[in-house]
PDB file of C-alpha atoms in Angstrom:
ATOM      1  CA  PRO A   4     111.608 112.698  69.136  1.00  0.00           C
ATOM      2  CA  GLU A   5     112.093 108.898  69.541  1.00  0.00           C
ATOM      3  CA  ALA A   6     109.150 108.676  71.890  1.00  0.00           C
ATOM      4  CA  ALA A   7     106.933 110.417  69.312  1.00  0.00           C
ATOM      5  CA  ARG A   8     108.169 108.074  66.539  1.00  0.00           C
ATOM      6  CA  GLN A   9     107.191 105.088  68.641  1.00  0.00           C
ATOM      7  CA  GLY A  10     103.811 106.653  69.615  1.00  0.00           C
ATOM      8  CA  LEU A  11     104.655 106.462  73.310  1.00  0.00           C
ATOM      9  CA  SER A  12     102.585 108.311  75.917  1.00  0.00           C
ATOM     10  CA  LEU A  13     104.210 109.983  78.858  1.00  0.00           C
ATOM     11  CA  ASP A  14     102.531 110.410  82.210  1.00  0.00           C
ATOM     12  CA  ALA A  15     104.639 112.759  84.370  1.00  0.00           C
ATOM     13  CA  VAL A  16     103.528 113.923  87.841  1.00  0.00           C
ATOM     14  CA  THR A  17     105.918 116.095  89.675  1.00  0.00           C
ATOM     15  CA  ARG A  18     105.505 117.008  93.320  1.00  0.00           C
ATOM     16  CA  PRO A  19     108.009 118.770  95.522  1.00  0.00           C
ATOM     17  CA  ALA A  20     110.848 116.385  96.385  1.00  0.00           C
ATOM     18  CA  PRO A  21     113.716 118.291  98.017  1.00  0.00           C
ATOM     19  CA  LEU A  22     117.132 116.909  97.161  1.00  0.00           C
ATOM     20  CA  LEU A  23     120.479 118.247  98.382  1.00  0.00           C
ATOM     21  CA  ARG A  24     122.759 116.564  95.890  1.00  0.00           C
ATOM     22  CA  ASP A  25     124.725 117.179  92.683  1.00  0.00           C
ATOM     23  CA  LYS A  26     122.215 118.654  90.206  1.00  0.00           C
ATOM     24  CA  LEU A  27     124.192 117.516  87.145  1.00  0.00           C
ATOM     25  CA  LEU A  28     124.418 113.902  88.369  1.00  0.00           C
ATOM     26  CA  ALA A  29     120.779 113.846  89.397  1.00  0.00           C
ATOM     27  CA  GLY A  30     119.818 115.260  85.980  1.00  0.00           C
ATOM     28  CA  ARG A  31     121.861 112.548  84.240  1.00  0.00           C
ATOM     29  CA  LEU A  32     120.152 109.887  86.354  1.00  0.00           C
ATOM     30  CA  VAL A  33     116.685 111.147  85.365  1.00  0.00           C
ATOM     31  CA  ALA A  34     117.690 111.555  81.687  1.00  0.00           C
ATOM     32  CA  ASN A  35     119.052 107.985  81.541  1.00  0.00           C
ATOM     33  CA  LEU A  36     115.948 106.541  83.237  1.00  0.00           C
ATOM     34  CA  VAL A  37     113.687 108.290  80.685  1.00  0.00           C
ATOM     35  CA  SER A  38     115.930 107.443  77.723  1.00  0.00           C
ATOM     36  CA  ASN A  39     116.003 103.789  78.782  1.00  0.00           C
ATOM     37  CA  ALA A  40     112.210 103.763  79.208  1.00  0.00           C
ATOM     38  CA  VAL A  41     111.861 105.053  75.641  1.00  0.00           C
ATOM     39  CA  ARG A  42     114.497 102.795  74.043  1.00  0.00           C
ATOM     40  CA  HIS A  43     113.236  99.630  75.643  1.00  0.00           C
ATOM     41  CA  ASN A  44     109.512 100.058  75.076  1.00  0.00           C
ATOM     42  CA  VAL A  45     106.920  98.827  72.610  1.00  0.00           C
ATOM     43  CA  LEU A  46     105.110 100.747  69.867  1.00  0.00           C
ATOM     44  CA  GLY A  47     102.277 102.685  71.415  1.00  0.00           C
ATOM     45  CA  GLY A  48     103.649 102.001  74.841  1.00  0.00           C
ATOM     46  CA  LYS A  49     103.596 104.067  78.033  1.00  0.00           C
ATOM     47  CA  ILE A  50     106.113 105.739  80.313  1.00  0.00           C
ATOM     48  CA  LYS A  51     105.321 106.930  83.841  1.00  0.00           C
ATOM     49  CA  ILE A  52     107.606 109.110  85.942  1.00  0.00           C
ATOM     50  CA  SER A  53     106.949 111.075  89.062  1.00  0.00           C
ATOM     51  CA  THR A  54     108.639 112.818  91.953  1.00  0.00           C
ATOM     52  CA  ALA A  55     107.430 112.749  95.487  1.00  0.00           C
ATOM     53  CA  ALA A  56     108.649 113.242  99.070  1.00  0.00           C
ATOM     54  CA  ARG A  57     108.202 110.246 101.377  1.00  0.00           C
ATOM     55  CA  ASP A  58     109.352 110.365 104.982  1.00  0.00           C
ATOM     56  CA  GLY A  59     111.613 113.272 104.152  1.00  0.00           C
ATOM     57  CA  ARG A  60     113.214 111.391 101.275  1.00  0.00           C
ATOM     58  CA  ALA A  61     112.974 112.392  97.582  1.00  0.00           C
ATOM     59  CA  ALA A  62     111.551 109.513  95.519  1.00  0.00           C
ATOM     60  CA  LEU A  63     111.641 109.057  91.763  1.00  0.00           C
ATOM     61  CA  PRO A  64     109.376 106.221  90.654  1.00  0.00           C
ATOM     62  CA  THR A  65     109.397 105.366  86.965  1.00  0.00           C
ATOM     63  CA  GLY A  66     107.885 102.656  84.836  1.00  0.00           C
ATOM     64  CA  ASN A  67     107.461 101.626  81.223  1.00  0.00           C
ATOM     65  CA  THR A  68     105.709  99.052  79.126  1.00  0.00           C
ATOM     66  CA  GLY A  69     108.086  96.962  77.097  1.00  0.00           C
ATOM     67  CA  PRO A  70     109.232  93.452  76.422  1.00  0.00           C
ATOM     68  CA  THR A  71     108.847  90.929  79.224  1.00  0.00           C
ATOM     69  CA  VAL A  72     111.837  90.898  81.497  1.00  0.00           C
ATOM     70  CA  PRO A  73     112.601  87.618  83.260  1.00  0.00           C
ATOM     71  CA  PRO A  74     112.625  88.368  87.022  1.00  0.00           C
ATOM     72  CA  GLU A  75     116.020  86.848  87.473  1.00  0.00           C
ATOM     73  CA  ALA A  76     117.498  89.219  84.860  1.00  0.00           C
ATOM     74  CA  VAL A  77     116.472  92.444  86.544  1.00  0.00           C
ATOM     75  CA  GLY A  78     119.746  92.989  88.506  1.00  0.00           C
ATOM     76  CA  ARG A  79     121.855  92.257  85.438  1.00  0.00           C
ATOM     77  CA  LEU A  80     120.285  95.147  83.531  1.00  0.00           C
ATOM     78  CA  PHE A  81     122.275  97.547  85.726  1.00  0.00           C
ATOM     79  CA  GLN A  82     125.607  96.057  84.571  1.00  0.00           C
ATOM     80  CA  PRO A  83     127.346  97.886  81.729  1.00  0.00           C
ATOM     81  CA  PHE A  84     127.476  96.573  78.210  1.00  0.00           C
ATOM     82  CA  TRP A  85     125.086  93.607  78.563  1.00  0.00           C
ATOM     83  CA  ARG A  86     121.783  92.921  76.849  1.00  0.00           C
ATOM     84  CA  LEU A  87     118.804  91.234  78.500  1.00  0.00           C
ATOM     85  CA  ASP A  88     119.705  88.009  76.693  1.00  0.00           C
ATOM     86  CA  GLY A  89     123.216  88.077  78.221  1.00  0.00           C
ATOM     87  CA  ARG A  90     125.078  89.074  75.026  1.00  0.00           C
ATOM     88  CA  ARG A  91     127.340  92.112  74.785  1.00  0.00           C
ATOM     89  CA  VAL A  92     125.676  95.148  73.172  1.00  0.00           C
ATOM     90  CA  HIS A  93     126.401  96.506  69.697  1.00  0.00           C
ATOM     91  CA  HIS A  94     126.630 100.230  69.283  1.00  0.00           C
ATOM     92  CA  ASP A  95     123.773 100.345  66.749  1.00  0.00           C
ATOM     93  CA  SER A  96     121.395  99.383  69.601  1.00  0.00           C
ATOM     94  CA  GLY A  97     122.779 101.712  72.246  1.00  0.00           C
ATOM     95  CA  HIS A  98     125.911 101.578  74.290  1.00  0.00           C
ATOM     96  CA  GLY A  99     124.505  99.487  77.138  1.00  0.00           C
ATOM     97  CA  LEU A 100     125.369 102.129  79.769  1.00  0.00           C
ATOM     98  CA  GLY A 101     121.939 103.671  80.567  1.00  0.00           C
ATOM     99  CA  LEU A 102     121.037 101.812  83.745  1.00  0.00           C
ATOM    100  CA  SER A 103     124.646 101.386  84.856  1.00  0.00           C
ATOM    101  CA  ILE A 104     124.978 105.197  84.821  1.00  0.00           C
ATOM    102  CA  VAL A 105     121.725 105.391  86.814  1.00  0.00           C
ATOM    103  CA  ARG A 106     123.258 102.931  89.277  1.00  0.00           C
ATOM    104  CA  ALA A 107     126.569 104.867  89.494  1.00  0.00           C
ATOM    105  CA  SER A 108     124.736 108.197  90.011  1.00  0.00           C
ATOM    106  CA  ALA A 109     122.514 106.627  92.694  1.00  0.00           C
ATOM    107  CA  ILE A 110     125.569 105.290  94.532  1.00  0.00           C
ATOM    108  CA  ALA A 111     127.247 108.723  94.384  1.00  0.00           C
ATOM    109  CA  HIS A 112     124.126 110.193  95.953  1.00  0.00           C
ATOM    110  CA  GLY A 113     123.733 107.497  98.610  1.00  0.00           C
ATOM    111  CA  ALA A 114     120.399 106.635  96.996  1.00  0.00           C
ATOM    112  CA  ALA A 115     118.648 103.245  96.832  1.00  0.00           C
ATOM    113  CA  ILE A 116     117.319 101.702  93.577  1.00  0.00           C
ATOM    114  CA  THR A 117     114.551  99.129  93.554  1.00  0.00           C
ATOM    115  CA  ALA A 118     113.717  97.562  90.216  1.00  0.00           C
ATOM    116  CA  ARG A 119     110.945  95.128  89.381  1.00  0.00           C
ATOM    117  CA  ALA A 120     109.938  93.304  86.241  1.00  0.00           C
ATOM    118  CA  ARG A 121     106.358  94.157  85.417  1.00  0.00           C
ATOM    119  CA  GLN A 122     104.179  91.167  84.790  1.00  0.00           C
ATOM    120  CA  SER A 123     102.767  92.735  81.630  1.00  0.00           C
ATOM    121  CA  GLY A 124     106.259  93.667  80.380  1.00  0.00           C
ATOM    122  CA  GLY A 125     108.701  96.460  81.018  1.00  0.00           C
ATOM    123  CA  LEU A 126     110.141  97.612  84.299  1.00  0.00           C
ATOM    124  CA  SER A 127     109.262  99.644  87.366  1.00  0.00           C
ATOM    125  CA  ILE A 128     112.260 101.386  88.841  1.00  0.00           C
ATOM    126  CA  GLU A 129     112.294 103.619  91.914  1.00  0.00           C
ATOM    127  CA  VAL A 130     115.233 105.691  93.095  1.00  0.00           C
ATOM    128  CA  THR A 131     114.965 106.930  96.694  1.00  0.00           C
ATOM    129  CA  PHE A 132     117.423 109.591  97.834  1.00  0.00           C
ATOM    130  CA  PRO A 133     118.532 110.138 101.431  1.00  0.00           C
ATOM    131  CA  ALA A 134     116.657 112.618 103.571  1.00  0.00           C
ATOM    132  CA  ILE A 135     118.155 116.069 103.887  1.00  0.00           C
ATOM    133  CA  PRO A 136     119.661 116.208 107.396  1.00  0.00           C
ATOM    134  CA  ASP A 137     119.236 119.211 109.678  1.00  0.00           C
ATOM    135  CA  GLU A 138     123.044 119.544 109.720  1.00  0.00           C
ATOM    136  CA  LEU A 139     125.191 118.306 106.869  1.00  0.00           C
ATOM    137  CA  PRO A 140     127.638 115.560 107.950  1.00  0.00           C
ATOM    138  CA  PRO A 141     130.808 114.805 105.991  1.00  0.00           C
ATOM    139  CA  ALA A 142     130.151 112.873 102.789  1.00  0.00           C
ATOM    140  CA  PRO A 143     129.940 109.106 103.475  1.00  0.00           C
ATOM    141  CA  LEU A 144     131.698 106.520 101.430  1.00  0.00           C
ATOM    142  CA  ALA A 145     129.315 104.842  98.920  1.00  0.00           C
ATOM    143  CA  ARG A 146     128.255 101.297  99.738  1.00  0.00           C
ATOM    144  CA  VAL A 147     127.148  98.876  97.093  1.00  0.00           C
ATOM    145  CA  ALA A 148     124.819  95.981  97.785  1.00  0.00           C
ATOM    146  CA  SER A 149     123.236  94.003  94.988  1.00  0.00           C
ATOM    147  CA  ARG A 150     120.721  91.203  95.350  1.00  0.00           C
ATOM    148  CA  ALA A 151     117.883  89.801  93.331  1.00  0.00           C
ATOM    149  CA  ASP A 152     114.959  87.900  94.841  1.00  0.00           C
ATOM    150  CA  ALA A 153     112.687  85.282  93.339  1.00  0.00           C
ATOM    151  CA  GLY A 154     109.862  87.845  93.048  1.00  0.00           C
ATOM    152  CA  GLY A 155     111.523  89.566  90.186  1.00  0.00           C
ATOM    153  CA  SER A 156     112.911  92.556  91.984  1.00  0.00           C
ATOM    154  CA  ALA A 157     116.395  93.705  92.744  1.00  0.00           C
ATOM    155  CA  ARG A 158     117.808  96.138  95.236  1.00  0.00           C
ATOM    156  CA  VAL A 159     120.624  97.462  93.178  1.00  0.00           C
ATOM    157  CA  CYS A 160     122.282  99.784  95.637  1.00  0.00           C
TER     158      CYS A 160
END
């Protein structure tokens, strides 16, 4: 309903992308990416989301139009309770948890997130899940690595 109120267009392309993970957590990850793309967009803006398999890995690229995001701020957007301008959020503008939940879900799945500020405004975010092994090993401990580069992208996990 919010997307319709803002006049947003949605371009969704789904291709098979096998994923052997927690369906509820993966669903929450997708829901939060889409919700964030709607909430932080411009009137008449666009949202793109797709699924694909690349080298045996499920990939979920998303993107939206929106306000310009300074490249150095991209990594900070995945921290809970903070706005783009560095202030704490107020509940009337959301809880500030959308992308931090995406990050936590990605970590739980052993997935990698790459986020880039789009030159025209908004973000491009891709979540890439691990390949499905022939034999399932014991669940690995999640590792967290966060870095931002000068090109306006961040590898969040």
